[in-house]
Short mmCIF file of C-alpha atoms in Angstrom, two decimals:
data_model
loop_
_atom_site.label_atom_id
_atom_site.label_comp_id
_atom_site.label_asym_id
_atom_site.label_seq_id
_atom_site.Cartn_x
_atom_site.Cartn_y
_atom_site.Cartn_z
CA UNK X 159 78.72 67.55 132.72
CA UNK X 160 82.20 67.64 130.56
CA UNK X 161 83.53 64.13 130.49
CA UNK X 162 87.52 63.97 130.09
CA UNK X 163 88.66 61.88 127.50
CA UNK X 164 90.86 59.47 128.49
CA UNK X 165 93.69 59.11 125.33
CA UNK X 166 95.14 55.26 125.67
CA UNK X 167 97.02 56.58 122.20
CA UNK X 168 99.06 59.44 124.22
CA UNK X 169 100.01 57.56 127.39
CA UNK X 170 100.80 54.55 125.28
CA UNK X 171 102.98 56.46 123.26
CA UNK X 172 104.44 57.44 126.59
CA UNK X 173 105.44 54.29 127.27
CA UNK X 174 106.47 53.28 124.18
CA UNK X 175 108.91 56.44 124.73
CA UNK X 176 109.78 54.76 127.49
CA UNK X 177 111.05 51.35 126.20
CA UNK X 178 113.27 53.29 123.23
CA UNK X 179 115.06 54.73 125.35
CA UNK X 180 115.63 51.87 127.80
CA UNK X 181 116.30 49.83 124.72
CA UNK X 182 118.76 52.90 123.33
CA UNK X 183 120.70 52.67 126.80
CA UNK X 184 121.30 48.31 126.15
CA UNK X 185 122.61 49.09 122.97
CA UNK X 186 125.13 51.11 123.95
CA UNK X 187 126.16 49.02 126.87
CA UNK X 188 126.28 46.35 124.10
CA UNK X 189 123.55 44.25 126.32
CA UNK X 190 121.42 41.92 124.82
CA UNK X 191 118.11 43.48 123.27
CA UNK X 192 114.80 42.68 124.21
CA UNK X 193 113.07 39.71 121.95
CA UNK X 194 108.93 39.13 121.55
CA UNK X 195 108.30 35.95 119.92
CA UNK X 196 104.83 35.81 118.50
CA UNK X 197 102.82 32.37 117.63
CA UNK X 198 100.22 32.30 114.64
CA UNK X 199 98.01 29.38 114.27
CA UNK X 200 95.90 29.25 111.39
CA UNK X 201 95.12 32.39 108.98
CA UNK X 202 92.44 34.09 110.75
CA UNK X 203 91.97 37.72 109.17
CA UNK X 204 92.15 39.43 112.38
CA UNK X 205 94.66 37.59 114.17
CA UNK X 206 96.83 38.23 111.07
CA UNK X 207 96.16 41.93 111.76
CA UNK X 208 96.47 42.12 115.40
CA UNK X 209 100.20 40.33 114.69
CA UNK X 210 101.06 43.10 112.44
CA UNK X 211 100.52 45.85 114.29
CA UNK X 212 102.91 43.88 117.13
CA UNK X 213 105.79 43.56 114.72
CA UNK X 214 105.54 46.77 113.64
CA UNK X 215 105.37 47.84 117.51
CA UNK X 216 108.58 45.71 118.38
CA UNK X 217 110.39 47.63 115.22
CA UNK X 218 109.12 51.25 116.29
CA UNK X 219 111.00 51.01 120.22
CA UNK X 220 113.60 49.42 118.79
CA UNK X 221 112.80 45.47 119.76
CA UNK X 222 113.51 42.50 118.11
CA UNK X 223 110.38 39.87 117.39
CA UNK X 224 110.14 36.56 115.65
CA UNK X 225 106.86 35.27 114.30
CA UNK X 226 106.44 31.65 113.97
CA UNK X 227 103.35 31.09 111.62
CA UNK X 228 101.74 27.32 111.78
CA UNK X 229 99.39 25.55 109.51
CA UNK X 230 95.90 25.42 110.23
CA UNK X 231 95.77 21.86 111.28
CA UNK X 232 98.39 22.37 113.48
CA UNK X 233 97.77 20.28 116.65
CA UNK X 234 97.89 20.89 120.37
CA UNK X 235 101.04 18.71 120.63
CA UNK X 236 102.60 20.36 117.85
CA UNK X 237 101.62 23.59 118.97
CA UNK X 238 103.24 22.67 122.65
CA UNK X 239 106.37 21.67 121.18
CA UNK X 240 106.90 25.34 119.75
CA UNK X 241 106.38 26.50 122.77
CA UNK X 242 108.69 24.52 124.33
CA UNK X 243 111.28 25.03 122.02
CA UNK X 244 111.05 29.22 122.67
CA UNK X 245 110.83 28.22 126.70
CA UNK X 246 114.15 27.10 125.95
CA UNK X 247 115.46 29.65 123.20
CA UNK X 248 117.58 32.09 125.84
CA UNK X 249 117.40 34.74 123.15
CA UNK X 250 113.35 34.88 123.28
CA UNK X 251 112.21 37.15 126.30
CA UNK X 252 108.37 36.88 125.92
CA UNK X 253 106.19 34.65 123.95
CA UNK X 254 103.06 35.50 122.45
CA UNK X 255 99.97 33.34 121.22
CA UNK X 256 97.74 35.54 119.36
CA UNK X 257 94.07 34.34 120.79
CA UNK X 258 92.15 32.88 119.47
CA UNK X 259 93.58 29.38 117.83
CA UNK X 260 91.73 27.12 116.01
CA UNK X 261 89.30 25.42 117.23
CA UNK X 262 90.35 21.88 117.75
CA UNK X 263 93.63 23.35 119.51
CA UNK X 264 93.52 23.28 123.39
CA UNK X 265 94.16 26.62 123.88
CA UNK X 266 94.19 26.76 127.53
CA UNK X 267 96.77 23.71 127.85
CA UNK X 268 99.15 25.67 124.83
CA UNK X 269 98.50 28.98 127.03
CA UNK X 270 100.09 26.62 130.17
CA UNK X 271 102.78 25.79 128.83
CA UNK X 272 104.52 29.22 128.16
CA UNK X 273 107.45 29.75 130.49
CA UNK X 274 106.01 31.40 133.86
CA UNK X 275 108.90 33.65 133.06
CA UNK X 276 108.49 34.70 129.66
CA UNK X 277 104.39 34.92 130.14
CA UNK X 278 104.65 38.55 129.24
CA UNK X 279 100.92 38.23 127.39
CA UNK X 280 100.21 37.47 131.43
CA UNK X 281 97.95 34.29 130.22
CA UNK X 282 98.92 31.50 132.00
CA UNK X 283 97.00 30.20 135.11
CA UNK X 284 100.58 30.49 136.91
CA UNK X 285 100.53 34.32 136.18
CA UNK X 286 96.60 34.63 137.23
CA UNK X 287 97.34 32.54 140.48
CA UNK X 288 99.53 34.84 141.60
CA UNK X 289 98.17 37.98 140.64
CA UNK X 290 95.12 36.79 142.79
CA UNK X 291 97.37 36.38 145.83
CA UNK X 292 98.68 40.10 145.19
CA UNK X 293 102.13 38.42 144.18
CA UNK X 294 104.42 39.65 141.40
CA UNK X 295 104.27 38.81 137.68
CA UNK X 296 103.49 39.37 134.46
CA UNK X 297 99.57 40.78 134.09
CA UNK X 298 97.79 40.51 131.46
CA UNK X 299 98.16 43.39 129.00
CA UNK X 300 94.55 45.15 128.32
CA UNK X 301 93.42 45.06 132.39
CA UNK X 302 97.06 46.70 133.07
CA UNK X 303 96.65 49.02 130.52
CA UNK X 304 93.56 49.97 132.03
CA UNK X 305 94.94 50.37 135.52
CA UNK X 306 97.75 52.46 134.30
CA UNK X 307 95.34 54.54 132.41
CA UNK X 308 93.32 54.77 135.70
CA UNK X 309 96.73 55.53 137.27
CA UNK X 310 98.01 58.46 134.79
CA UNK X 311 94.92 60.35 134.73
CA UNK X 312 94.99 60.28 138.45
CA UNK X 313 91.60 58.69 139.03
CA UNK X 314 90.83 57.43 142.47
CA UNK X 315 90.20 53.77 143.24
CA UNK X 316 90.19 52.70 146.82
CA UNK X 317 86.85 52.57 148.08
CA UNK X 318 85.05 52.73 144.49
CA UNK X 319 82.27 50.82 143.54
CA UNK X 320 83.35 49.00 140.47
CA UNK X 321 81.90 47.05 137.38
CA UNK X 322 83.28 44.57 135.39
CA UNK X 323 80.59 43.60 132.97
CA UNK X 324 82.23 39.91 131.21
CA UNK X 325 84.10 37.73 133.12
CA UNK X 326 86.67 36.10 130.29
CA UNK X 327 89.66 34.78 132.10
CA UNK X 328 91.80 36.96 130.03
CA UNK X 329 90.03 40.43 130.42
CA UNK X 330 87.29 40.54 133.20
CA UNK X 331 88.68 38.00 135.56
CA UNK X 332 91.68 39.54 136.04
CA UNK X 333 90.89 43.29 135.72
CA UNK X 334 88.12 42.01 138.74
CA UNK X 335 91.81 41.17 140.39
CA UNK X 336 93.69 44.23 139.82
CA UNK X 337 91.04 46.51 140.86
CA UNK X 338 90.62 44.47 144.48
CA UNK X 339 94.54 44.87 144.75
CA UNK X 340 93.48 48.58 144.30
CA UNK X 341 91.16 48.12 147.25
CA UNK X 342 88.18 48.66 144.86
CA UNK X 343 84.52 47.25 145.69
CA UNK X 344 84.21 44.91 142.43
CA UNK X 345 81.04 43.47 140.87
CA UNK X 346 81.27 41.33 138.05
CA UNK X 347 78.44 40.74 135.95
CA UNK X 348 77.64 38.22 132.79
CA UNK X 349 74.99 36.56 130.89
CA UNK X 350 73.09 35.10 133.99
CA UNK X 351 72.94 38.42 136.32
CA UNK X 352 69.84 39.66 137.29
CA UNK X 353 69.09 43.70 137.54
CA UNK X 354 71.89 44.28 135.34
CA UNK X 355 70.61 48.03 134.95
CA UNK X 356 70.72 48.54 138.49
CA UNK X 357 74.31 47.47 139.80
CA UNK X 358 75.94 49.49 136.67
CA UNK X 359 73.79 52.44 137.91
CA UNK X 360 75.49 52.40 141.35
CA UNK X 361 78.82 52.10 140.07
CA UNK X 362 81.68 54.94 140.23
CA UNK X 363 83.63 52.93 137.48
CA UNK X 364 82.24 50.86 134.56
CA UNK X 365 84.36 48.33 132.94
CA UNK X 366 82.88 47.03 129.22
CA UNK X 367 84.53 43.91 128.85
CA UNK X 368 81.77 41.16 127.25
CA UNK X 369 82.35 41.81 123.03
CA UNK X 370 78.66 43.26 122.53
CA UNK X 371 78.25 46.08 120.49
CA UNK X 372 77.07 48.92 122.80
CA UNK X 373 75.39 47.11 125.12
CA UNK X 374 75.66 48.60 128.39
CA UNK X 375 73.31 51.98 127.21
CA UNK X 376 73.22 55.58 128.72
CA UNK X 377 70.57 54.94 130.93
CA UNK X 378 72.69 52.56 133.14
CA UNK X 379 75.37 55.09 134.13
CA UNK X 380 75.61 56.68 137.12
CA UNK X 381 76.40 60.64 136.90
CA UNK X 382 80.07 60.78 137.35
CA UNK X 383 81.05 58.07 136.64
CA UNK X 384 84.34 56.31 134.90
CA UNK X 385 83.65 54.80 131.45
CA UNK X 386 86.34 52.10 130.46
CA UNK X 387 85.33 50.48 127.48
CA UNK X 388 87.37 47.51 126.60
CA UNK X 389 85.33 46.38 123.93
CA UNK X 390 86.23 46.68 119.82
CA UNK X 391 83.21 45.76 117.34
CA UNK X 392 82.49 46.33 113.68
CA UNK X 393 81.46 49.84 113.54
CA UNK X 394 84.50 51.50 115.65
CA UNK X 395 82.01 51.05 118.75
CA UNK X 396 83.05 48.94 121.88
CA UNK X 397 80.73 47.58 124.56
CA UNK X 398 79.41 51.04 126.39
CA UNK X 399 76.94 53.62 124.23
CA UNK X 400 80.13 55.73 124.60
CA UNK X 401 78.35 58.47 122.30
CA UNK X 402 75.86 58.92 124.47
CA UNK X 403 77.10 57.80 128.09
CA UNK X 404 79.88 60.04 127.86
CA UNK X 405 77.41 62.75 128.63
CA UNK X 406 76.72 61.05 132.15
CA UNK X 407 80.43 60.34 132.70
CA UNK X 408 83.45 62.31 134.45
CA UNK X 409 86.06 60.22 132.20
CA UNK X 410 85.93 58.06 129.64
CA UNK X 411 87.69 55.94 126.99
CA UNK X 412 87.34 56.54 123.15
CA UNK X 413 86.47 53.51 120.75
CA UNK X 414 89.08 53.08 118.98
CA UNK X 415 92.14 55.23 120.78
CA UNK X 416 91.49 54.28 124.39
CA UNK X 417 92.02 51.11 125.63
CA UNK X 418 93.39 49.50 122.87
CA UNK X 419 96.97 51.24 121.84
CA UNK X 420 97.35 50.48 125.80
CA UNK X 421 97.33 46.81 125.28
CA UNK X 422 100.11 46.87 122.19
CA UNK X 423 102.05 48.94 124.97
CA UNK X 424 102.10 47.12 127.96
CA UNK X 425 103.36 43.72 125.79
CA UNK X 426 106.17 45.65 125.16
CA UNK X 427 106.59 46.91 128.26
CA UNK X 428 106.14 43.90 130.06
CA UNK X 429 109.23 42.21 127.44
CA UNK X 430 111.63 44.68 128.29
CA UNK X 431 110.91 43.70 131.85
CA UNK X 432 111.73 39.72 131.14
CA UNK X 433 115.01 40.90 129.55
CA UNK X 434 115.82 43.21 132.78
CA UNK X 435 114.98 40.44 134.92
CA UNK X 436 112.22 42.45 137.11
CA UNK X 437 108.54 42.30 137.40
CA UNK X 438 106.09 45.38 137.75
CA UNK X 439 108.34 47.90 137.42
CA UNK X 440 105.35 50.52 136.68
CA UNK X 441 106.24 52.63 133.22
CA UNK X 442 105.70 55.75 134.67
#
């Protein structure tokens, strides 16, 4: 069987297209521009990294972005009152906190208190409550880029039996979501499930979404099958044997150059959207 590559890099570039030229149009209307604020705690290697590549994101389409780095031994408090200070700023559109923050920071409570409205990271219980109840608002940014990579390669959903292998509030739990809004049949699996083998083995699409180095191995997938591998180790190798399950697969997502560049993209996406004042308004 030839498995299709699925290549996040070219439809995220599509979107990306997308946003310049939305963001070319508010210029010359002399509207206000779309701003991405971005939070730094601390001055963890890859967080610095992963905050880069943003920035340089925002400047490629054409967006503006403000990075506020803090200390280290910033507090949750402190933290909060940054927060609250770009909840009020009416020239921010979407606020970032690049995951993970130090240790002794609540994250979830610093998460909470982003602006429902400018939640364009699609972190916030708020956002996840209402995702759940099929309302509209801001998703979070790798399970949409997975849908709309689902979505531009034309691969069907309704009725599928799906995998979700991790359950972390900000990637399985709500990809889970998304996919039962799709009318999917969704499994999610973690540490504790029993005959892990077995469910990925009946599944039309397989979702790697736990942070273990190709862990779910070729002799779990089903033939045919849709290989979405959200994972990014050391190595260039996510979560699926990609090398070798491709050759069971109908699709499937390089590591890196799938899933990722997706992720970068729908941020953006999703701040232009806070700026036009609508909510999933699908980039293509």
């Amino acid at each position: 069987m030839t498995s299709i590559l699925i290549d996040g890099k070219t439809v995220s570039e599509k979107i990306k297209s997308k946003i310049r030229n939305s963001i070319s149009i508010l210029e010359k209307e002399k509207k206000q521009i779309p701003s991405l604020a971005t939070i730094l705690v601390g001055e963890d290697s890859s967080s610095v990294t992963y905050v880069n590549m943003k920035i340089k994101a925002c400047e490629y389409v054409g967006m503006k972005s403000k990075l506020i780095k803090l200390p280290q031994s910033t507090s949750t408090e402190q933290l909060i009152a940054e927060i609250e200070k770009l909840n009020q700023d009416e020239n921010i559109d979407g606020i970032l906190l690049q995951h993970p923050c130090p240790k002794h920071i609540d994250e979830r409570l610093a998460f909470d208190s982003i602006s429902v409205d400018k939640d364009v990271d699609g972190v916030t219980t708020h956002s996840f409550g209402k995702l759940s109840m099929g309302e509209k608002s801001f998703l979070p940014c790798t399970p949409y880029g997975i849908l709309l990579l689902l979505k531009e390669y034309k691969i069907p959903i309704s009725g599928k039996n799906t995998v979700i292998v991790g359950r972390s509030p900000i990637l399985g739990k709500p990809m889970a979501m998304l996919l039962l809004n799709e009318d999917a049949t969704v499994t999610i699996c973690h540490s504790k499930t029993k005959n892990l083998p077995e469910i990925v083995k009946n599944s039309d699409i397989v979702v790697g979404a736990l942070g273990k180095p190709e862990f779910i191995q070729k002799d779990w997938i089903k033939r045919g099958a849709v290989l979405l591998d959200a994972g990014y180790n050391p190595g260039n190798v996510g979560d699926i044997d990609i090398k070798n399950g491709s050759a069971f697969s109908s699709y499937h997502t390089p590591v890196p150059g799938g899933v990722g560049p997706m992720t970068i993209a729908v941020l953006l996406w999703q701040t232009l959207l806070s700026r036009k004042k609508t909510l999933q308004e699908h980039p293509f």
